Short mmCIF file of C-alpha atoms and ligand atoms in Angstrom, two decimals:
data_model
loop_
_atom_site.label_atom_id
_atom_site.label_comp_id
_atom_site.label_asym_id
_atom_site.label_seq_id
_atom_site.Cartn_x
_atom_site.Cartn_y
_atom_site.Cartn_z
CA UNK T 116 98.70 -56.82 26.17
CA UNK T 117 98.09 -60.40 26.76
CA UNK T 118 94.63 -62.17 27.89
CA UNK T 119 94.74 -65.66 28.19
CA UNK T 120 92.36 -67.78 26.33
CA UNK T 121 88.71 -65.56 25.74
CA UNK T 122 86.22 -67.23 25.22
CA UNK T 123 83.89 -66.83 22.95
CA UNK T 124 81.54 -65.87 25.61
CA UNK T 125 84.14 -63.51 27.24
CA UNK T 126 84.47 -61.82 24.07
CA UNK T 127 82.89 -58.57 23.12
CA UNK T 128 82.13 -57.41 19.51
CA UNK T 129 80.09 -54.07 19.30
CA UNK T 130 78.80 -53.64 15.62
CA UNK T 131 78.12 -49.98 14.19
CA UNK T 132 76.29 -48.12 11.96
CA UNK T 133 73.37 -51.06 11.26
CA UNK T 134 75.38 -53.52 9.89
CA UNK T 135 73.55 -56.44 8.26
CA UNK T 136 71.95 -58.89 11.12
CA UNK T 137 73.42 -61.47 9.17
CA UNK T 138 76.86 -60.23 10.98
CA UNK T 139 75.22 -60.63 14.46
CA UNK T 140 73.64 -63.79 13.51
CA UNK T 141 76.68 -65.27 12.67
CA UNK T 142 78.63 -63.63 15.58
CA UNK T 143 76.01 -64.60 17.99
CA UNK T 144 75.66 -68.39 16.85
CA UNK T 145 79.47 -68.65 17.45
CA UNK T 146 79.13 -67.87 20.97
CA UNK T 147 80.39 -63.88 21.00
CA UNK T 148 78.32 -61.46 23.30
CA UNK T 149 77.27 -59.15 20.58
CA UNK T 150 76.18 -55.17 20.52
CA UNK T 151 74.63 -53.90 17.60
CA UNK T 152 73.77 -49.99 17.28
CA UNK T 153 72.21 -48.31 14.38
CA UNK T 154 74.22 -45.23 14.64
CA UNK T 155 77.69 -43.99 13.58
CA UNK T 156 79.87 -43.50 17.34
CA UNK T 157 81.71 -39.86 17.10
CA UNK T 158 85.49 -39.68 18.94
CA UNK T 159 84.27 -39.15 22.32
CA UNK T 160 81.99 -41.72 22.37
CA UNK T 161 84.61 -44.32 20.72
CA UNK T 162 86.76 -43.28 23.58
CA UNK T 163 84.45 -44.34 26.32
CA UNK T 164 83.46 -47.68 24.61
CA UNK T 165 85.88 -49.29 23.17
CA UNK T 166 87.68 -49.45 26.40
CA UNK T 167 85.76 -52.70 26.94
CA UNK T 168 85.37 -54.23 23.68
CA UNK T 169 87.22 -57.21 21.75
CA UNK T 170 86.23 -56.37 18.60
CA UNK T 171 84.07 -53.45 16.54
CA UNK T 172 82.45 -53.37 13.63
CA UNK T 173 81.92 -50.18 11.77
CA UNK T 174 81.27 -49.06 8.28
CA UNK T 175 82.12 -46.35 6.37
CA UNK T 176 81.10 -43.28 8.95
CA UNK T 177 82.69 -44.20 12.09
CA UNK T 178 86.57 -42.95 12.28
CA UNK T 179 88.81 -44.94 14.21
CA UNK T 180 91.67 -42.37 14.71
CA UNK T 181 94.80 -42.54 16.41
CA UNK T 182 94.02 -41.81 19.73
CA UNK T 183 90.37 -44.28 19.55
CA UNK T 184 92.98 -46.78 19.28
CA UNK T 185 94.84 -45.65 21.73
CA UNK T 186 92.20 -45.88 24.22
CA UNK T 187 90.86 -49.29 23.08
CA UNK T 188 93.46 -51.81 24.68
CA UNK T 189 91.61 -54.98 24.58
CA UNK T 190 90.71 -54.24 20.95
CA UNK T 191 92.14 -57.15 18.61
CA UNK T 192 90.17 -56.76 15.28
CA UNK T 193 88.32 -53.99 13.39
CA UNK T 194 86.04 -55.54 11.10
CA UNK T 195 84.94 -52.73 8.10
CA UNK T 196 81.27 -53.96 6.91
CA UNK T 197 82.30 -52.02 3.57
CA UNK T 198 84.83 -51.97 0.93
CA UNK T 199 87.07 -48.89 1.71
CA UNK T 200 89.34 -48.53 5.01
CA UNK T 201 90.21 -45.21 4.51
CA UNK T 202 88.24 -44.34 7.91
CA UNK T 203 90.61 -46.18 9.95
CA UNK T 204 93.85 -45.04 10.53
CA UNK T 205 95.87 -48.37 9.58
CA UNK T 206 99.22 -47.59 10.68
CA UNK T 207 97.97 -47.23 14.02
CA UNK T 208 96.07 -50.26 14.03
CA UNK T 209 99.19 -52.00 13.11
CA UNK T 210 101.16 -50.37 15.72
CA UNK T 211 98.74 -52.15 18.42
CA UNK T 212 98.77 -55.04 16.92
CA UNK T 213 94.83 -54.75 15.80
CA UNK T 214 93.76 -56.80 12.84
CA UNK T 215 91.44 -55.28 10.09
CA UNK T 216 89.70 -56.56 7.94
CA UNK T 217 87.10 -55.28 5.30
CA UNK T 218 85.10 -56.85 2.65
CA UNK T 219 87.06 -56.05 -1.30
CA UNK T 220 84.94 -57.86 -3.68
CA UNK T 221 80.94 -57.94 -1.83
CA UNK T 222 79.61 -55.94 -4.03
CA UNK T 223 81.58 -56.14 -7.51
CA UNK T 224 78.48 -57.80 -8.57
CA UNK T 225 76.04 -55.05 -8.10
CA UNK T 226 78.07 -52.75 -9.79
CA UNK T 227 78.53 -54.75 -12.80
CA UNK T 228 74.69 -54.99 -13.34
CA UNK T 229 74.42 -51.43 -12.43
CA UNK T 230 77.16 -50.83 -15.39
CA UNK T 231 75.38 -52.94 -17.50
CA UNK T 232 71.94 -51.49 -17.14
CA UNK T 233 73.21 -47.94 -17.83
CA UNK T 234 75.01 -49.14 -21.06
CA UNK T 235 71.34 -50.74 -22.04
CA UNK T 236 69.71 -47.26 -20.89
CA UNK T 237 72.34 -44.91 -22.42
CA UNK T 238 72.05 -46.89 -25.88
CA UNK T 239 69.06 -46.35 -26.39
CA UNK T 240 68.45 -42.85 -24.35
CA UNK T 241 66.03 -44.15 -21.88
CA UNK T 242 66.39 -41.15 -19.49
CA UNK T 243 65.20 -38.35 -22.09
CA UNK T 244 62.35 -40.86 -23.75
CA UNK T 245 61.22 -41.03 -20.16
CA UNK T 246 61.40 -37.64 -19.21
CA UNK T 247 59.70 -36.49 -22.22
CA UNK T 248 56.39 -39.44 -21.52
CA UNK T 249 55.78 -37.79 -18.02
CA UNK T 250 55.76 -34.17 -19.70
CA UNK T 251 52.66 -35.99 -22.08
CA UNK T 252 55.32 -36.21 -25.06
CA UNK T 253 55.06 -38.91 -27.22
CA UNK T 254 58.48 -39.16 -29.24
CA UNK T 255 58.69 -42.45 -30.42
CA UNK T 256 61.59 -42.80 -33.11
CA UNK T 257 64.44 -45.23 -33.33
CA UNK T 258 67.33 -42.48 -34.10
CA UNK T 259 70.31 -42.80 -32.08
CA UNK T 260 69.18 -45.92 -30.47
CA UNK T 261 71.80 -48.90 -30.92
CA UNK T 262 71.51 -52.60 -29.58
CA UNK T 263 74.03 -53.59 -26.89
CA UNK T 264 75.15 -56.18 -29.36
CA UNK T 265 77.92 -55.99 -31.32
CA UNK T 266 79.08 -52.47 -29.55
CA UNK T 267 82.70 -52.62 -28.43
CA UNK T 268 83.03 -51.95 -24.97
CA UNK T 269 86.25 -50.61 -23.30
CA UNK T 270 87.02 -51.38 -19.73
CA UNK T 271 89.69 -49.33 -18.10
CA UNK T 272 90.53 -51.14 -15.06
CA UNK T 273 90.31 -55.21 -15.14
CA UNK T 274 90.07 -55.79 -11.60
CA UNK T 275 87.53 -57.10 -9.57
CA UNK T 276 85.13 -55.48 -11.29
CA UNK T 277 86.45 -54.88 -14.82
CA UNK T 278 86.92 -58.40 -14.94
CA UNK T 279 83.45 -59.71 -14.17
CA UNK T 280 82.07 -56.42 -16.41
CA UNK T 281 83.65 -58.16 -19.52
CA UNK T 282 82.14 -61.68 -18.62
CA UNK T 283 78.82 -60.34 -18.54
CA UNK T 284 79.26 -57.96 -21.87
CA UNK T 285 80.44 -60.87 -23.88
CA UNK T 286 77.17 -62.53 -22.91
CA UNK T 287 75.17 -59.75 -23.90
CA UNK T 288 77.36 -60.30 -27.50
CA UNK T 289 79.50 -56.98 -26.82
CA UNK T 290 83.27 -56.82 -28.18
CA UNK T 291 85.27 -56.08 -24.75
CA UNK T 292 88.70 -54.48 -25.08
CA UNK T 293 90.79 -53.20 -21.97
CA UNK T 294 93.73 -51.72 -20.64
CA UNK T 295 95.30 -52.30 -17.26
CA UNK T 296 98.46 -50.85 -15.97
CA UNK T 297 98.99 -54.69 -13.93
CA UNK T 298 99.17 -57.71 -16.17
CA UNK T 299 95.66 -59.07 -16.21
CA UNK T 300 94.35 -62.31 -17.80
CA UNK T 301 92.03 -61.60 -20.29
CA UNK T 302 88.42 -63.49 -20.16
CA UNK T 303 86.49 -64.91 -22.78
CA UNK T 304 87.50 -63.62 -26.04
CA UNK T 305 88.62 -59.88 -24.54
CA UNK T 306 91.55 -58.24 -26.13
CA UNK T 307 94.10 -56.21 -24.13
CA UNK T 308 95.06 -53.01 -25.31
CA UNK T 309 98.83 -51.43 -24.72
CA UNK T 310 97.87 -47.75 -24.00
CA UNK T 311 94.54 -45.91 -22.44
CA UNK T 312 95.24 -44.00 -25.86
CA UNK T 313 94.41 -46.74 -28.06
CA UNK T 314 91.57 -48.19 -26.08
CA UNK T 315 89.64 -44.77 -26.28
CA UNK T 316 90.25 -44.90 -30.50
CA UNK T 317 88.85 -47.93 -30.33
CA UNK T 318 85.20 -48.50 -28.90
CA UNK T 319 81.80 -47.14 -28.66
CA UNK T 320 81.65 -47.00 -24.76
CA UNK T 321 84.61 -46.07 -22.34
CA UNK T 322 84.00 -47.76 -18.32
CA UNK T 323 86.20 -46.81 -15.54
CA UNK T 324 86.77 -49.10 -13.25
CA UNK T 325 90.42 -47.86 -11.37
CA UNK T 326 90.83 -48.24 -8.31
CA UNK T 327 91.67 -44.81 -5.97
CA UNK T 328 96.07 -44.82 -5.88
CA UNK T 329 96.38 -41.27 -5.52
CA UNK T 330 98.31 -41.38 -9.65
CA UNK T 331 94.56 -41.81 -10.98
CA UNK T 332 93.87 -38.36 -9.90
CA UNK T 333 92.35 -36.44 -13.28
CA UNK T 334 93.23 -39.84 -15.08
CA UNK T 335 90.40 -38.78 -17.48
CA UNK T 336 90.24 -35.01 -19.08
CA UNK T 337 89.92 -32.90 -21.95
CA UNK T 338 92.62 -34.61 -24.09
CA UNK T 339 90.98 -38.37 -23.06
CA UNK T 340 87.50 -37.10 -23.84
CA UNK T 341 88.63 -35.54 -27.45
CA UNK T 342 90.18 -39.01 -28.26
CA UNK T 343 86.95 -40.63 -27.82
CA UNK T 344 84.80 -41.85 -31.23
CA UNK T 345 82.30 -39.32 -31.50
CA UNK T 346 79.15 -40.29 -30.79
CA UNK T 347 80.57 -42.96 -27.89
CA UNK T 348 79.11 -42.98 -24.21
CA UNK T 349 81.09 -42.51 -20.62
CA UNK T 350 80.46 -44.34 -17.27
CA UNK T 351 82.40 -43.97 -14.70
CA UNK T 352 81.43 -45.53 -11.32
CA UNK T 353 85.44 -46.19 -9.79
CA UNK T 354 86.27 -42.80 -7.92
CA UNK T 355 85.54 -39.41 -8.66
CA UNK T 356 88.55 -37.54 -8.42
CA UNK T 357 89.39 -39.74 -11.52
CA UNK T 358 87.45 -37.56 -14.05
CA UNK T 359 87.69 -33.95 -14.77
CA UNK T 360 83.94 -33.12 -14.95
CA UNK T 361 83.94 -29.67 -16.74
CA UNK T 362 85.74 -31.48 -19.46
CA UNK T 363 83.03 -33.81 -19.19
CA UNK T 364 79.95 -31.65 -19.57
CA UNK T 365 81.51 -29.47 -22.73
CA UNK T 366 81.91 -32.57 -24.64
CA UNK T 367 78.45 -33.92 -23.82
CA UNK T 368 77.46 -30.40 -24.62
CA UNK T 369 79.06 -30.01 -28.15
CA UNK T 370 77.68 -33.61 -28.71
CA UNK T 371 81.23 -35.32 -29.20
CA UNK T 372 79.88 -37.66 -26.88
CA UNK T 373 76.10 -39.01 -26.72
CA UNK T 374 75.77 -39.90 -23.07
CA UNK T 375 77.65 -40.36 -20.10
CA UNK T 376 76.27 -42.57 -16.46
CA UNK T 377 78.24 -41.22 -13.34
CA UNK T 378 77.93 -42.36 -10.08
CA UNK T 379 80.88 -40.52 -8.44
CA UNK T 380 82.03 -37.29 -7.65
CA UNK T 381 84.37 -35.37 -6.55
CA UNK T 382 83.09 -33.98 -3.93
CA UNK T 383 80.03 -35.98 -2.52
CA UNK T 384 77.42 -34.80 0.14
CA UNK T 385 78.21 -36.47 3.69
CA UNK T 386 74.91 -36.91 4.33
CA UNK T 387 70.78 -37.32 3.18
CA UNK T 388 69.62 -34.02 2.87
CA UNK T 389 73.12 -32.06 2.19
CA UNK T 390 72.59 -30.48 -1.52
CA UNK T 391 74.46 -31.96 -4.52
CA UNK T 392 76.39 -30.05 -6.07
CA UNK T 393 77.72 -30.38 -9.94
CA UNK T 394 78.23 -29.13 -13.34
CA UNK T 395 77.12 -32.37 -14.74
CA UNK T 396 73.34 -31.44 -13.34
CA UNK T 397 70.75 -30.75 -15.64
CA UNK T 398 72.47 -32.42 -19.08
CA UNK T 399 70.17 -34.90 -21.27
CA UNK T 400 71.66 -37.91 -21.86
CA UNK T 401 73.46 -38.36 -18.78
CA UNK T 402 72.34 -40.62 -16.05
CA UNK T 403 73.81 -39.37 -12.81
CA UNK T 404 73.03 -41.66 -9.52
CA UNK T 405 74.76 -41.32 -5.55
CA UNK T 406 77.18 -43.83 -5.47
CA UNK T 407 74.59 -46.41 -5.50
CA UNK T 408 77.35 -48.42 -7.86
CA UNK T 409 77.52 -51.34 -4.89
CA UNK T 410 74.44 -50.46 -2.77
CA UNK T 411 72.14 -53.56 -2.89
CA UNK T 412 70.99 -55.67 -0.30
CA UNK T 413 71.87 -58.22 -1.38
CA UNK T 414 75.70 -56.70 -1.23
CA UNK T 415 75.31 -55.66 2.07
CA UNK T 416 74.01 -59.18 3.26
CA UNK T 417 77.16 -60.66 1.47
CA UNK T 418 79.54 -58.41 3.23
CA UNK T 419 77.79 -58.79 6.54
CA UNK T 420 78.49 -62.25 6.21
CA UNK T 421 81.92 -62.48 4.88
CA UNK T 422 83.91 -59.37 7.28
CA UNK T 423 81.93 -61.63 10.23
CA UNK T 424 83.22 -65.02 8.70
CA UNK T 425 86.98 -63.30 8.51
CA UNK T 426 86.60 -62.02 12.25
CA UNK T 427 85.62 -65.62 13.58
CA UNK T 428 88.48 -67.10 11.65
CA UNK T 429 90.89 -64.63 13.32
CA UNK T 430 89.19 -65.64 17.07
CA UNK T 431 89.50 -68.78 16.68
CA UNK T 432 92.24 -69.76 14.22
CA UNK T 433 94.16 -66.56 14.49
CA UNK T 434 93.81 -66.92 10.61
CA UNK T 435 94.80 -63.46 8.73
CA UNK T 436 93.73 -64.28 5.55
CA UNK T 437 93.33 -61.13 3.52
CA UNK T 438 93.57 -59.11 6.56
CA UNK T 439 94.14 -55.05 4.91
CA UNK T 440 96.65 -54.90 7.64
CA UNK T 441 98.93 -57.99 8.84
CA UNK T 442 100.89 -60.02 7.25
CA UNK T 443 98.67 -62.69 5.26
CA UNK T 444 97.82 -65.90 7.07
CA UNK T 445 95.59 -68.91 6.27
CA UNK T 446 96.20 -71.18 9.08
CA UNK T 447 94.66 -74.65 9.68
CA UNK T 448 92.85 -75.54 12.93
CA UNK T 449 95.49 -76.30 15.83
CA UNK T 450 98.46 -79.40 15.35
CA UNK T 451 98.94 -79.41 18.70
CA UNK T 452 96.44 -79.01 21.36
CA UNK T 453 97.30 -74.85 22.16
CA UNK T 454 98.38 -72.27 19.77
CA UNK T 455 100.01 -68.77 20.80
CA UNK T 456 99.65 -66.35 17.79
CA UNK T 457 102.59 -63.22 19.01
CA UNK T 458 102.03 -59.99 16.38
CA UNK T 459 105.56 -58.82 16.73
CA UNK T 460 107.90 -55.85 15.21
CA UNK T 461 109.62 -57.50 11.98
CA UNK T 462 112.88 -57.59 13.36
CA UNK T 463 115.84 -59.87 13.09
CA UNK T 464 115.89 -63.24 15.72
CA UNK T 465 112.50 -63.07 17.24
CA UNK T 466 111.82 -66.55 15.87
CA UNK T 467 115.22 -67.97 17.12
CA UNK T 468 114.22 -65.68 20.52
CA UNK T 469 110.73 -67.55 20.90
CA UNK T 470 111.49 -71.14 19.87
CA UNK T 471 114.61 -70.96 22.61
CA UNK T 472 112.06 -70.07 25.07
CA UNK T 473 110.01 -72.53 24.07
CA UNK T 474 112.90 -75.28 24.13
CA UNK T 475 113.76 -74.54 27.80
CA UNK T 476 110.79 -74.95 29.07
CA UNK T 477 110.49 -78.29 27.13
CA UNK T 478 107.88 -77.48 25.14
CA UNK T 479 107.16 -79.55 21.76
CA UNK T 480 106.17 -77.20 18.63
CA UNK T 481 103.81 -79.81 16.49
CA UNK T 482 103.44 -76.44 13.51
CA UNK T 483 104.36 -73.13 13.52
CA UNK T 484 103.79 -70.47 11.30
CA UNK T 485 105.18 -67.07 9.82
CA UNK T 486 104.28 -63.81 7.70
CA UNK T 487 106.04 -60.42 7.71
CA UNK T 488 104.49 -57.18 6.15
CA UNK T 489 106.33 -54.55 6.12
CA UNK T 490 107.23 -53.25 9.41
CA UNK T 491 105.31 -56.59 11.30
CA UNK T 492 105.51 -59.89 11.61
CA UNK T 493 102.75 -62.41 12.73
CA UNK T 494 103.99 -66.06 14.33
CA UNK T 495 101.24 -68.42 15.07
CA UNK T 496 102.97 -71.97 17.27
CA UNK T 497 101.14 -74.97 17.97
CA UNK T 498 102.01 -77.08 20.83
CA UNK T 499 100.94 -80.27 22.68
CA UNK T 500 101.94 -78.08 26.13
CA UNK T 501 100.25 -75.98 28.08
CA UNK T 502 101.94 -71.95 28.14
CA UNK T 503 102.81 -71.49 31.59
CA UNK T 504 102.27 -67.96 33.23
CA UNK T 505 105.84 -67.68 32.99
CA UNK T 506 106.14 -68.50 29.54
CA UNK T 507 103.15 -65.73 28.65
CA UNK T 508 104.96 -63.41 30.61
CA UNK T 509 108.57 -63.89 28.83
CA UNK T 510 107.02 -63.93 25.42
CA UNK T 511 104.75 -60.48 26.61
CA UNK T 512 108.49 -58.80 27.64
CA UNK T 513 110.21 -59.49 24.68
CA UNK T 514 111.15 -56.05 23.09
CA UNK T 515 109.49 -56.99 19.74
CA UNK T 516 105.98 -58.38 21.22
CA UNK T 517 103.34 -56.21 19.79
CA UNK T 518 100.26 -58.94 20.88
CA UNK T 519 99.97 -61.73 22.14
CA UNK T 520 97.16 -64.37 22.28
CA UNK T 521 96.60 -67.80 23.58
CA UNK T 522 93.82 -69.97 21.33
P1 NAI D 747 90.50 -53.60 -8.12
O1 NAI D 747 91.57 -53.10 -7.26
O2 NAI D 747 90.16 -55.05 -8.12
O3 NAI D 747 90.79 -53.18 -9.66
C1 NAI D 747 91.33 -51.95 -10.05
C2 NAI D 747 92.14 -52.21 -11.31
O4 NAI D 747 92.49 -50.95 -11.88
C3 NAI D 747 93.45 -52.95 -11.03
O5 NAI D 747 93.53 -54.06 -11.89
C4 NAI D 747 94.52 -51.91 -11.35
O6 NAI D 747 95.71 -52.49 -11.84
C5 NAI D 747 93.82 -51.06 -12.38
N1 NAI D 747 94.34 -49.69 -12.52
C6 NAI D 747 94.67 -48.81 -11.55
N2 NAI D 747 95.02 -47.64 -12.09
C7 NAI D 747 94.91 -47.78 -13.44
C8 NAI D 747 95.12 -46.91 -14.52
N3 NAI D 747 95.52 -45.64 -14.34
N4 NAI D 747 94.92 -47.39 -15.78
C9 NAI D 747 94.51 -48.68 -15.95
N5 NAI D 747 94.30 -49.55 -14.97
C10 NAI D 747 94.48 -49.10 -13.71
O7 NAI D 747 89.21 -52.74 -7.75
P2 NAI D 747 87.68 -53.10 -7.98
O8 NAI D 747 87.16 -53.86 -6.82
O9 NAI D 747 87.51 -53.66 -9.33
O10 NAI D 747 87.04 -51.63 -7.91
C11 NAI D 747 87.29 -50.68 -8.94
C12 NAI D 747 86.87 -49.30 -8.50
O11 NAI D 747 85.46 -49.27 -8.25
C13 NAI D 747 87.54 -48.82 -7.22
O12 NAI D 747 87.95 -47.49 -7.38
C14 NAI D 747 86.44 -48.91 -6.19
O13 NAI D 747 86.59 -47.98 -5.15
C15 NAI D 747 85.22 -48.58 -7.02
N6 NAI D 747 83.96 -49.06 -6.47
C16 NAI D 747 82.85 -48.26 -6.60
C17 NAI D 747 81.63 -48.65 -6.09
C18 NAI D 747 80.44 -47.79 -6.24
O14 NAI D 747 79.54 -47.86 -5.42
N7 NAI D 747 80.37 -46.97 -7.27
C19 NAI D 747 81.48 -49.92 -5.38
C20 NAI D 747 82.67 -50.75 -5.39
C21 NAI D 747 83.86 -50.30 -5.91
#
């Protein structure tokens, strides 16, 4: 459970998948011995190394299951080059006492000027003009073409992304309206709407931007689509299983609505190659793209640099900040010259149980520090004193110790 002080040099972080050498610059300049493979690991293969790694760094193909975990008992963080976690089985990361850590807001960006461009492209139907020029047809009229300008935009979803959407549309001189289920601050001059209902009666283009709780499932069908203005367009690059896509196509079809960008589906190929499937193929007006929504490099360089700047701060500071998993801590460097961060079950007296210990074996706490989540607790102490071997090995007994490590 416990190994006392690792060095950077001692410690071992195998990165996955070609994650951005950004990562293993910054890794390697900190002092970690670093791996980096260009490949995916299957099960077997995570059994047999992660038996000797500190830390791994996958993205969005490598599943760490249950029993990877399991078999990984030096493992302390899981850093996901990516945006969604839904690869790693959390609970069990939690249960070892394994912090995670993932990168929520790298790309928001490109997706914003993804969602912008389409708008631009839809507006003035950029996709049939150009279709029609490399078939030698010359169709040059300016029906159905609008400006960007003065359109009102509707953002459903005023997250990360919503958010920064509506910044950018009000530059381009667009009327943003949105509805959120949270309470959201609204930017600039953008008006909140009470109901999904009223948003859709409202503007020329409807933008989902939900994130994937499993109540969004067919959040958008036949009734949301007939609500629309006719004549409005439809992007939608949040989830898939958001948006009922037969509904979709028959009201592009009967020309209720003019034009629709998706850039996720339902059900998505797994791999290059692997056919895609839809009833959305083959419709004019409708821009459909493979989840490209966040896929820039200059994304991936930003996440390569901020999951490896989150995984330094937990080796070194034991700092949780916006860790997916444990409870939320964003700890200065040491008060006292050691620090013992103990990941613990959240259950009643383990602070009174370590700071007794501490007190009879006269040691000094110069800061200490706490966070629960749910079913853990984290408690970082700083201390002028050296931990004895006997003091490691009374905090590693203690019924609620789920990891322990000495900075
Ligand atoms: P976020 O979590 O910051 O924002 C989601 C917002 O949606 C929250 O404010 C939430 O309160 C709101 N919301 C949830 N359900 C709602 C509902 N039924 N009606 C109205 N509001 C609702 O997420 P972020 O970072 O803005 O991402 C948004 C979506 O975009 C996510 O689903 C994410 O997976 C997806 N995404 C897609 C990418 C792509 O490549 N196409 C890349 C990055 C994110």
């Amino acid at each position: 459970m416990t190994r006392e002080r690792l060095s950077p040099a001692d410690t071992r972080v195998l990165l996955l998948e070609s994650i951005h050498p950004d990562a293993t610059a910054f890794l390697s300049k900190a002092g970690y011995q670093v791996q980096s493979l260009d490949r995916a690991l299957e099960e077997e293969e995570l059994v047999s190394r992660l038996g000797e790694v500190d830390v791994v760094g996958i993205r969005s193909r490598t599943h760490l299951t249950e029993r990877v975990l399991a078999s990984a008992p030096h493992l302390l963080a899981i850093g996901a080059f990516c945006i969604g976690t839904n690869q790693i089985d959390l609970a069990a990361a939690s249960t070892h006492g394994v912090a995670v850590f993932n990168a929520p807001f790298s790309n928001t960006r490109s997706v914003v000027e993804l969602v912008i461009s389409e708008i631009v492209a839809l507006q003035r139907g950029l996709t049939d003009k150009s279709a029609k020029m490399h078939q030698g047809i010359w169709d040059k009229s300016a029906a159905g073409s609008h400006e960007v300008r003065g359109r009102r935009l509707g953002i459903v979803g005023y997250g990360n992304i919503g958010s920064q959407l509506s910044v950018l549309a009000e530059a381009l001189g667009m009327s943003v309206y949105f509805y959120d289920t949270a309470d959201k601050l609204a930017l600039g001059n953008a008006k909140r709407c009470a109901s999904m209902e009223e948003l859709l009666e409202l503007v020329d283009i409807v933008t989902l931007h939900v994130d994937g709780r499993p109540s969004n499932r067919g959040l958008f069908g036949e009734n949301e689509f007939a609500r629309m203005r006719k004549g409005s367009i439809f992007l939608n690059l949040s989830r898939g299983f958001v948006v009922d896509h037969a509904a979709l196509r028959s009201h592009i079809e009967s020309g209720h609505l003019a034009g629709a960008a998706i850039d996720v589906f339902p059900s998505e190929p797994k791999r290059k190659g692997e056919p895609f499937v839809s009833e959305l193929r083959g419709l004019r007006n409708v821009v459909l793209t493979p989840h490209i929504g966040g896929s820039t490099e200059e994304a991936q360089q930003d996440i390569g640099n901020f999951v490896a700047g989150k995984l330094h701060d937990y080796l070194s500071l034991g700092s949780t900040s916006m860790s997916v998993n444990l409870p939320n801590l964003a700890l200065p460097p040491r008060a006292g010259e050691f620090r013992v961060t103990v990941v613990h079950r959240n259950v009643p007296g383990v602070l009174a149980a370590l700071n007794s210990l501490f007190a009879s074996h006269d040691m000094n706490i110069e800061g200490q520090y706490l966070g629960t989540r749910g079913d853990l607790g984290y408690v970082i102490t700083d201390t002028p004193n050296d931990f004895s071997p006997e003091v490691l090995a009374s905090l590693a007994s203690m019924p609620s110790t789920v990891r322990l490590r000495v900075l």
